[in-house]
Each structure stands twice: as C-alpha cells, then as structure tokens.
Short mmCIF file of C-alpha atoms and ligand atoms in Angstrom, two decimals:
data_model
loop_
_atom_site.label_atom_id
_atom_site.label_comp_id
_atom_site.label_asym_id
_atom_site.label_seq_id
_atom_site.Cartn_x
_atom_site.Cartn_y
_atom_site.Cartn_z
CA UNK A 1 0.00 0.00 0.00
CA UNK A 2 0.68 3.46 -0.89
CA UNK A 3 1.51 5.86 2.33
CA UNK A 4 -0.11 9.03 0.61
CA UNK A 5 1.46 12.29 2.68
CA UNK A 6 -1.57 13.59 5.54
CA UNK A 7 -2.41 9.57 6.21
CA UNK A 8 -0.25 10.56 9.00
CA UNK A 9 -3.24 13.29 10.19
CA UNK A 10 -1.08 15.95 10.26
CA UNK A 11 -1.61 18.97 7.18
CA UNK A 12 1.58 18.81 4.99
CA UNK A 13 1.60 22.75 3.66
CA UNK A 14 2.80 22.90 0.13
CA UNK A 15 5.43 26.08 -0.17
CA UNK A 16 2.57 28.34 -1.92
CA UNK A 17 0.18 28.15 0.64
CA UNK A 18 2.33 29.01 3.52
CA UNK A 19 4.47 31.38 5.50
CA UNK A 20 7.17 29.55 7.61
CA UNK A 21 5.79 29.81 11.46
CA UNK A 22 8.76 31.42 12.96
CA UNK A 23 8.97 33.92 10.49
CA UNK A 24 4.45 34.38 10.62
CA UNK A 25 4.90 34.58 14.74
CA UNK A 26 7.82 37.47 14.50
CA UNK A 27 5.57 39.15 12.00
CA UNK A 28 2.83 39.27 14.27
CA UNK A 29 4.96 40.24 16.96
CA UNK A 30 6.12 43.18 15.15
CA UNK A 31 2.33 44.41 14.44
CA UNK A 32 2.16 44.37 18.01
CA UNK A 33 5.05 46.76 18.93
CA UNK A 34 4.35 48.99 15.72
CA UNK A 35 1.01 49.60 17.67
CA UNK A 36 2.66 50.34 20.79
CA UNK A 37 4.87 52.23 19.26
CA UNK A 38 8.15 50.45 19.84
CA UNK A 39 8.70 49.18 16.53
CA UNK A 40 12.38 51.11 15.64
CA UNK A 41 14.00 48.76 18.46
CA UNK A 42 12.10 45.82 17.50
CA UNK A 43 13.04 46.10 14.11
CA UNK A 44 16.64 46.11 14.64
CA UNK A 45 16.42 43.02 16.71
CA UNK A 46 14.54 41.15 14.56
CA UNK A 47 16.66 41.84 11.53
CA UNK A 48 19.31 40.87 13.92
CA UNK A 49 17.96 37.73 14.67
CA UNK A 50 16.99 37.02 11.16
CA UNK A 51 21.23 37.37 10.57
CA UNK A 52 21.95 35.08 13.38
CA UNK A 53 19.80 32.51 11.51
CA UNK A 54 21.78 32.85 8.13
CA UNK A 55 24.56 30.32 8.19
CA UNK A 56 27.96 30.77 7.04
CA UNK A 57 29.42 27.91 4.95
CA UNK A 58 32.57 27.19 7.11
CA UNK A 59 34.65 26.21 4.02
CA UNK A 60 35.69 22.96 4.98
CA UNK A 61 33.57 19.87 3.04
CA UNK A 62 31.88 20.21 -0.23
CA UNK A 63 29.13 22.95 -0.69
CA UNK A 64 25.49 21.25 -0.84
CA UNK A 65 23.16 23.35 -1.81
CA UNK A 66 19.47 24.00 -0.16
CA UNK A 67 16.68 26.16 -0.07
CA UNK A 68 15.20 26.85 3.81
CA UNK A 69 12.53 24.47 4.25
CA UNK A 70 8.97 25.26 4.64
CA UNK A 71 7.57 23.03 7.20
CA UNK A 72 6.09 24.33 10.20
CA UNK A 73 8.61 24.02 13.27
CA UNK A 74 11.54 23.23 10.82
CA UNK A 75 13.17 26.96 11.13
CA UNK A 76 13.90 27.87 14.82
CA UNK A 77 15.33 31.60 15.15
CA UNK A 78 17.32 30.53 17.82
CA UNK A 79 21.28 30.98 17.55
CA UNK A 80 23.03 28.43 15.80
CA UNK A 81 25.62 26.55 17.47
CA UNK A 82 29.09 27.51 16.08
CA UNK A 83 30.32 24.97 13.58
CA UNK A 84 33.42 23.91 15.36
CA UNK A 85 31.37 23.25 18.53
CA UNK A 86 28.83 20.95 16.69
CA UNK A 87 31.50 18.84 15.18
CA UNK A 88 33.78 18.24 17.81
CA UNK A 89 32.04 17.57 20.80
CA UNK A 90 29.47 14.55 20.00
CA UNK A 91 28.54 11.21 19.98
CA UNK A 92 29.51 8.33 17.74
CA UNK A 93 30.23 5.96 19.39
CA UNK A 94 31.69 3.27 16.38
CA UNK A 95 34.79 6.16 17.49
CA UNK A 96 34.70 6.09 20.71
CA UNK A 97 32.95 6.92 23.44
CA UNK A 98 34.76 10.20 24.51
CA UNK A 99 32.82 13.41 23.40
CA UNK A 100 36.19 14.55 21.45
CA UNK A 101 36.86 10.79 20.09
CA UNK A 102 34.63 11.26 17.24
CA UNK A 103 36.12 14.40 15.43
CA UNK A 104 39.48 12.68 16.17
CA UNK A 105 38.64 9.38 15.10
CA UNK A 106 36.05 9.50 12.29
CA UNK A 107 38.37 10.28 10.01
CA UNK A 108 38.84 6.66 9.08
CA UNK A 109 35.70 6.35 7.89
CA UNK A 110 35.09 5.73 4.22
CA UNK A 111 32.18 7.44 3.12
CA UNK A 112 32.38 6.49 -1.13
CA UNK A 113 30.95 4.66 -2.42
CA UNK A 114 28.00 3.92 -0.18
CA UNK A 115 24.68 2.46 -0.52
CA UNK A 116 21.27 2.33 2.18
CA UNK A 117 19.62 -0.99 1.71
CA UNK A 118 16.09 -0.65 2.00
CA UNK A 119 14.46 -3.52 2.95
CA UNK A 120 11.63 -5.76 4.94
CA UNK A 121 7.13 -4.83 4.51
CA UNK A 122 7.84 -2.93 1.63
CA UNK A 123 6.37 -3.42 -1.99
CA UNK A 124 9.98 -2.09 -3.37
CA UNK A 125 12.99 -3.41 -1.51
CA UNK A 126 16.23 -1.97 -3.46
CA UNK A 127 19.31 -0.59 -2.90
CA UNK A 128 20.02 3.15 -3.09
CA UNK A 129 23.31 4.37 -4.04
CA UNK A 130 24.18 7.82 -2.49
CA UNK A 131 23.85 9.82 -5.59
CA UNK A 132 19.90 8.31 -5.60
CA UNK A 133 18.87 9.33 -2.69
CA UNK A 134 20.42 12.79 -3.12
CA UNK A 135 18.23 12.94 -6.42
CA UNK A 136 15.53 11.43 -4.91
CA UNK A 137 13.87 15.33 -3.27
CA UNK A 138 14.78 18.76 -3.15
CA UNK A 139 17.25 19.53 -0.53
CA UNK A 140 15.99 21.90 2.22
CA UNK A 141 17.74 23.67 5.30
CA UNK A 142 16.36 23.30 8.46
CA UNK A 143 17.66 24.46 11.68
CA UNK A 144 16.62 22.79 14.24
CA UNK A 145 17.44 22.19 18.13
CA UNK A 146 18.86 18.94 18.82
CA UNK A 147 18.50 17.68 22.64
CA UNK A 148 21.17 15.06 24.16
CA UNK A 149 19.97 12.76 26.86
CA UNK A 150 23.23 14.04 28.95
CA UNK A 151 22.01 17.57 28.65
CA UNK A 152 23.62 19.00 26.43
CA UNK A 153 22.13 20.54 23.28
CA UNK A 154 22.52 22.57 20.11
CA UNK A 155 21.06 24.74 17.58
CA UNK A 156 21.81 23.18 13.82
CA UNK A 157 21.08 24.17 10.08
CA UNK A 158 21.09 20.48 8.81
CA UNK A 159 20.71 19.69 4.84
CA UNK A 160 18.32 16.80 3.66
CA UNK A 161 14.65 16.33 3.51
CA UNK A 162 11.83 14.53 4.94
CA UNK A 163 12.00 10.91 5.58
CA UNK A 164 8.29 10.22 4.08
CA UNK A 165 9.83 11.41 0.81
CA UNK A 166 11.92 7.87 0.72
CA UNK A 167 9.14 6.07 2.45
CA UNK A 168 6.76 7.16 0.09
CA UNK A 169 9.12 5.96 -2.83
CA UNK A 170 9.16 2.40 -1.61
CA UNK A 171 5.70 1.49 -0.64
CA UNK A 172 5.26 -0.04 2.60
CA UNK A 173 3.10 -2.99 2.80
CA UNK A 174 -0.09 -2.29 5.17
CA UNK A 175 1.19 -4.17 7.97
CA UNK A 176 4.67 -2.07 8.29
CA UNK A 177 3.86 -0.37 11.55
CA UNK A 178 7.76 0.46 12.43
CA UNK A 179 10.37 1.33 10.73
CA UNK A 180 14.37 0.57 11.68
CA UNK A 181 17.78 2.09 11.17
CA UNK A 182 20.97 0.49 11.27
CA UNK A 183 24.06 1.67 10.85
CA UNK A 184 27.60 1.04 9.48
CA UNK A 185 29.66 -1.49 11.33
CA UNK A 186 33.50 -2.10 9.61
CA UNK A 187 35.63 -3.08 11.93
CA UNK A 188 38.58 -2.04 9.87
CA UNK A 189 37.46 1.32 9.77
CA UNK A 190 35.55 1.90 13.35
CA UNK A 191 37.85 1.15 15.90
CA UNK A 192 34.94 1.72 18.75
CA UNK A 193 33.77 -1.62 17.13
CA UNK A 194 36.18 -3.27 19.55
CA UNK A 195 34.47 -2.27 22.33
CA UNK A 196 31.35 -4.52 24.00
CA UNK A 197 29.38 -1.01 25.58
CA UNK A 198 27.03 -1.38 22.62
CA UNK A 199 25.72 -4.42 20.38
CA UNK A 200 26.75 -3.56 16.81
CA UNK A 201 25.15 -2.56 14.67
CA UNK A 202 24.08 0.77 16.60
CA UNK A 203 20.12 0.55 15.31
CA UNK A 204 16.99 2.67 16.06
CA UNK A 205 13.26 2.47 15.38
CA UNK A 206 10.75 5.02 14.96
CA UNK A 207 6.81 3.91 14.67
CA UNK A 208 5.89 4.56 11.31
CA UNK A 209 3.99 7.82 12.19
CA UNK A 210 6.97 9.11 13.50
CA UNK A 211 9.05 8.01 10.53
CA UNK A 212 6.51 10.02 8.63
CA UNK A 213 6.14 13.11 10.31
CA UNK A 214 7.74 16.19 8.27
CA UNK A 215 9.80 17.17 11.03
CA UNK A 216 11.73 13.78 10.63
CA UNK A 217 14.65 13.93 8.45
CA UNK A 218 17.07 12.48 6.31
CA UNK A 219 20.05 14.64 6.58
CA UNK A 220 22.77 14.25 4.05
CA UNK A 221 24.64 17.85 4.92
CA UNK A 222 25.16 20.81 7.84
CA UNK A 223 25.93 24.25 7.47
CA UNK A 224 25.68 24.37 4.10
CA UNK A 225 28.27 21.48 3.42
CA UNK A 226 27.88 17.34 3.28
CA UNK A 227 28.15 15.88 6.79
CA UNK A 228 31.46 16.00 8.26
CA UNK A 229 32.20 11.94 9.26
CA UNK A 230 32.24 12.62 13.03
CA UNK A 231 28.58 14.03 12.45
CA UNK A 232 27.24 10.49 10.82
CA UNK A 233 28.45 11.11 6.70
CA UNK A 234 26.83 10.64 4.22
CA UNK A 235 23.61 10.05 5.52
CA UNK A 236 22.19 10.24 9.19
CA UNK A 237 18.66 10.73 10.29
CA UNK A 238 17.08 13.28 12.37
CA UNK A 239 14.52 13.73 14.83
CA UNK A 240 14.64 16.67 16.46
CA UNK A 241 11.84 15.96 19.41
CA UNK A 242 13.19 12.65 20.57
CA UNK A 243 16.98 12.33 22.50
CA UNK A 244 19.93 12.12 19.83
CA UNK A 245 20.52 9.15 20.27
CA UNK A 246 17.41 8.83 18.37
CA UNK A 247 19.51 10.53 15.37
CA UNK A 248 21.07 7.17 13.87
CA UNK A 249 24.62 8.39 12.12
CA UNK A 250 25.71 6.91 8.95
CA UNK A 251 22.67 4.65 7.90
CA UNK A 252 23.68 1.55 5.79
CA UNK A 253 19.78 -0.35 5.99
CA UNK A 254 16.25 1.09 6.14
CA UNK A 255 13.99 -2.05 7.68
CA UNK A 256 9.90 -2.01 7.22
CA UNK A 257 8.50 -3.99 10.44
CA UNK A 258 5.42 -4.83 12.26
CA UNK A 259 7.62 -5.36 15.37
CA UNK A 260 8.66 -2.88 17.82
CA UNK A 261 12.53 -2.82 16.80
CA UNK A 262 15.20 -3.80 19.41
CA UNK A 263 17.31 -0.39 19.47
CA UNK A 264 21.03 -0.85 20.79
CA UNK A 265 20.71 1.77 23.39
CA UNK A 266 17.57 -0.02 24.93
CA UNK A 267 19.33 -3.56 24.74
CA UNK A 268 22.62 -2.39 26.84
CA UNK A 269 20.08 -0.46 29.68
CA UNK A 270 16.65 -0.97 29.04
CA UNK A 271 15.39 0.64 32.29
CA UNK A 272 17.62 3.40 31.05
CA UNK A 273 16.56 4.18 27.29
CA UNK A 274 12.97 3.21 26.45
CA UNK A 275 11.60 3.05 22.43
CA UNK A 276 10.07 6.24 22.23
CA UNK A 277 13.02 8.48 23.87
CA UNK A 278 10.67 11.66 23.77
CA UNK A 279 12.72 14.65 25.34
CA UNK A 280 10.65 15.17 28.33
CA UNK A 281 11.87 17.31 31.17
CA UNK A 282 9.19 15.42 33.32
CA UNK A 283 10.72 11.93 32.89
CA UNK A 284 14.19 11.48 34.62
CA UNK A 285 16.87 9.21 33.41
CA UNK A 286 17.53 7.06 36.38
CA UNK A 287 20.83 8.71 36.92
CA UNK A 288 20.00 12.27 36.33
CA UNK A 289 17.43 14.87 36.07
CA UNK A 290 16.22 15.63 32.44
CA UNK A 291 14.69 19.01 33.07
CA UNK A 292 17.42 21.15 32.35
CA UNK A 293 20.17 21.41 29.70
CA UNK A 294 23.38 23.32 29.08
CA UNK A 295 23.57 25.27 25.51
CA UNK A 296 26.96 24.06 23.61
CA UNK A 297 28.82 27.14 22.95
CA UNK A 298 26.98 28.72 26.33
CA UNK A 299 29.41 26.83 28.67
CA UNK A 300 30.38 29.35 30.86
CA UNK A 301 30.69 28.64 34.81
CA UNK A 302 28.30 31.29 35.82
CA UNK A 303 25.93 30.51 32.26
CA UNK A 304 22.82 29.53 33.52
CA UNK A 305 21.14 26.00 32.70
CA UNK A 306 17.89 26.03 30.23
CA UNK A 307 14.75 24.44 31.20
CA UNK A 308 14.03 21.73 28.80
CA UNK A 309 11.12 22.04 26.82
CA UNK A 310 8.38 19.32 26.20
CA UNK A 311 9.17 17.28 22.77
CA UNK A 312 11.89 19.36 22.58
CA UNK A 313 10.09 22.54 21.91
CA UNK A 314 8.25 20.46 19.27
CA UNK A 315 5.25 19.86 20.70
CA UNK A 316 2.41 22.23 19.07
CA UNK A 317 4.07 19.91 16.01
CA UNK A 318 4.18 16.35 17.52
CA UNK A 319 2.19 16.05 20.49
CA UNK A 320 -0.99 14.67 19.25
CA UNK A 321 1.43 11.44 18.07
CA UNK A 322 1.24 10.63 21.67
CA UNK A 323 -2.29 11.72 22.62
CA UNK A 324 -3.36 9.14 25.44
CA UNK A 325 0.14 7.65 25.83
CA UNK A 326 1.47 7.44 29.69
CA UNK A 327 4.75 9.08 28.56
CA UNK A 328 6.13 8.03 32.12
CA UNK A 329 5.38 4.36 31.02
CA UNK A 330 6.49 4.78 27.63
CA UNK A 331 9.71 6.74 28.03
N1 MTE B 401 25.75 5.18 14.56
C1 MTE B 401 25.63 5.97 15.65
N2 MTE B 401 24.72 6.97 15.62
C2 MTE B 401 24.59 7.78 16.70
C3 MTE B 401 25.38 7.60 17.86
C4 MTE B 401 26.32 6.53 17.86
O1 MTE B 401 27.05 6.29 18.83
N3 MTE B 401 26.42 5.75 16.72
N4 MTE B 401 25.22 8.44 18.94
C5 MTE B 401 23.93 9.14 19.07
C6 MTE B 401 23.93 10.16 20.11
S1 MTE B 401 23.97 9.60 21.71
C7 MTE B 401 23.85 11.51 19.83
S2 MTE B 401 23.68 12.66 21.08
C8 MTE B 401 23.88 11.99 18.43
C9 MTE B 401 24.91 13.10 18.27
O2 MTE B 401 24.76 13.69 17.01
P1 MTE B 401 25.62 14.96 16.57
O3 MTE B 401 26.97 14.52 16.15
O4 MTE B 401 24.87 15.56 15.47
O5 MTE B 401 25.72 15.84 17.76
O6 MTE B 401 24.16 10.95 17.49
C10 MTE B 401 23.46 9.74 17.74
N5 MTE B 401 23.68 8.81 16.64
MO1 MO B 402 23.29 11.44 23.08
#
C-alpha cells in the first residue's frame, strides 16, 4: 500500500500556501510593537535575529546546496551553534565513546561509495546508491534544536529532507507499523567496534507515524556542506523531538516492520533508554534529572542552565502522536 502524505493526520503545507511559522509569529509580533509604538528597536532586533539565523558555509567539506525548508517548526530563530562546537564535541560511538573521540577518530571512515539498503514490509525493496537518494527530493535547510539525553544541546542548520519522501518511494506494505535504522559497522574502519558497551550494529526504530512526520529527516549535509564523518556522513537521520541518540549516524539499511525494533541503546540499559526516547523534562533518566540542559557554545561557569522544553520545543508539532500515551510508562 501506498503511504499518501496527511495519512499521517497531520496537514503537509505545500510552499505556496504558507508562510514559515517562525517567520508568521515574528511578524505578528512586530504588528504588536508597531502599535505600541516600539517598533524602531524591535526592528533592529529582529533583523538581527533574522542574521543570526543565516549560516555561514565554514569552508571545509563540499558545498550542498538547499533552499530553507517550509515546514512548520523546521526553522527555529534561535542561535546556531558555532560549527566547530557541533563537530567536535558529540557522539559516535563506532569512534569512541569520549565526546572529542569522534572528530578525532572519524576520520577513518570511508564514506564512497555507499549504498542504504532498503528492505523488509515494503512493496519495493532496493538498494540506493548515495547519488539516488540525493536525487531522490529537493534539498531543504532546516535548523533545528537537537537535545542530548546528557544535557547537552545545540542549535543546527542540517541539509536533507523529509523521511516520508523515501518512504513514500518504496511502498510499505499495510502491515509495516515500524520502521528501523541500522548503521555502518567495519571493523577495519571503526575502531569503537572493539568495544562490548554497545551491540553492533548501533540501530533505532521510529513507529511509522513518527518516521513520517515532516519534522523527521534524512540529513545528508550541515551548514551548508555534506556531513562531516564525526557528524554520521553521508547520511544520518534526524529527529529533532526525541533524545539524539534517536539521530542514527551513517545509515547503511532502512527495515519495514510490524515489530517494535530492538534499538542498541535499549538492549545495553533498558530501564535506562525506552523506544520512544521523547525529550521530556518530566521523565528522569535514572541517573540524572532531564529538566534542564546546558547550551553548547553557552558553557560558561556562571551561564545559567535552560529548562528543557516538552518534545523538545516540538510539541504544538508532535504532540498529538502521543495523545493518550502514559509518557512516564512509555519513556
Ligand atoms: N551510529 C551511531 N549513531 C549515533 C550515535 C552513535 O554512537 N552511533 N550516537 C547518538 C547520540 S547519543 C547523539 S547525542 C547523536 C549526536 O549527534 P551529533 O553529532 O549531530 O551531535 O548521534 C546519535 N547517533
Ligand atoms: Mo546522546
């Protein structure tokens, strides 16, 4: 069967009909102050803050070209994260599981040629060579916020486009109700590999809703450029409401399921890392609180902490995926 975009419930906005939320919200905003009066100041701020939101191409990868995405939520106004602090202090565990091991590390990865193996309930299985799935939509920035379950987080312009757009392309049989992500796993090139804190592959799942939801993507590129390795080249997914972890870095095999997948950060601590992994500031980890987190870039001693926001700050977007769910139970 055919997954037709708004099966999902949610109203997919085509670029004519819309003005991008952040920008509609500032607008309104501004009508507001020009009525008090106060609109010289507020002007300068908010062409400020529309500067702070254009990225500079840091000059080091190959340019990839995108036009700022359209969907609702996808733009935040928020100050990006500086490149050099988004690419050197994150997770990847296949290098290590320092926060500096994987700009150090990654550098052994081999990125060309590579090919995503789609596979599982799906009416066309196939492989996709890189250069396909580039072709296969558009390329659109998006900046979004992404939230660690350490908290930590960050503010970043990724490159790529929505998930459905693959999903869409391959047909998922009626009884697909998850989707799964695994990831590369050479040994001769990942020497985290040798390590036993994770069972390799590193995989995730996202229910099929989820996997269809415009705010999920499939990032090929940040800051204007392809993905660094350290940051999960050539092709990662996003999900910016859910912990990174979430984020699955350098995806070798899309799998169609009606099973709940088995992701690797649930098998090594399952009381720790449940399948849904929504940020919620409500829901502790069992060894820390998740209600606040520190800004990358912000880390001063006397910077104060940020509250964390429900669904990341996503939720006028996602929320009614979970109406009824006891996110406590379902963490
Ligand atoms: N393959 C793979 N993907 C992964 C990880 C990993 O160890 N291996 N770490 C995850 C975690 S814990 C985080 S916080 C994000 C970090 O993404 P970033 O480099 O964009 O900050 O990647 C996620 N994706
Ligand atoms: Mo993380």
């Amino acid at each position: 069967m055919l997954i037709k975009t708004g099966r999902d419930g949610f109203h997919h906005p085509n670029s004519s009909e819309i003005t991008p939320e952040a920008m509609y919200r500032q607008r309104r905003e501004m009508l507001k102050l020009m009525a008090t009066g106060a609109a010289g100041a507020a002007l300068a701020s908010w062409a400020g803050r529309e500067a702070l939101a254009q990225v500079q191409r840091p000059g080091k990868l190959a340019a990839l070209q995108a036009t700022r995405s359209q969907v609702p939520g996808a733009v935040t106004m928020e100050k990006v994260t500086e490149y050099k602090d988004a690419t050197t202090y994150n997770n990847f565990y296949e290098f290590g599981t320092d926060k500096a091991d994987p700009a150090k590390n990654a550098g052994t990865l081999k990125t060309s040629p590579w090919t995503v193996e789609v596979d599982g309930m799906v009416k066309k299985p196939g492989k996709f060579a890189l250069e396909d799935l580039l072709k296969l939509s558009p390329q659109e920035e998006r900046i979004y916020r992404l939230r660690c379950v350490e908290g930590w987080s960050m503010v970043v312009p990724w490159v790529g486009y929505p998930l459905s757009k693959l999903v869409e392309r391959v047909e998922p049989l009626g009884g697909a109700k998850f989707v799964e992500f695994h990831t590369q796993a050479d040994r001769a090139t990942m020497p985290g590999l040798r390590s036993g804190v994770l069972d390799w592959p590193y995989v995730e799942g996202l229910r099929m809703d989820e996997a269809m939801h415009p705010l999920t993507l499939l990032s090929f590129g940040m800051y204007g450029e392809v993905l660094p390795n350290q940051n999960g080249a050539p092709v990662r997914l996003v999900v910016p409401w859910k912990y990174g972890f979430k984020s699955a870095k350098s995806l070798v095999r899309i799998r169609f399921s009606d099973k709940e997948p088995k992701t690797a950060w649930n098998k090594a601590a399952a009381n720790e890392y449940g399948f849904y992994s929504n940020v919620n500031p409500e829901v502790d980890h069992p060894r820390w609180s998740q209600a606040t987190e520190r800004r990358i870039g912000e880390d001063g001693l006397f910077t104060k902490k940020r509250k964390t926001l429900m669904f990341n700050g996503y939720e006028p977007q996602v929320g009614q995926l979970y109406a009824g769910m006891d996110l406590k139970k379902n963490y």
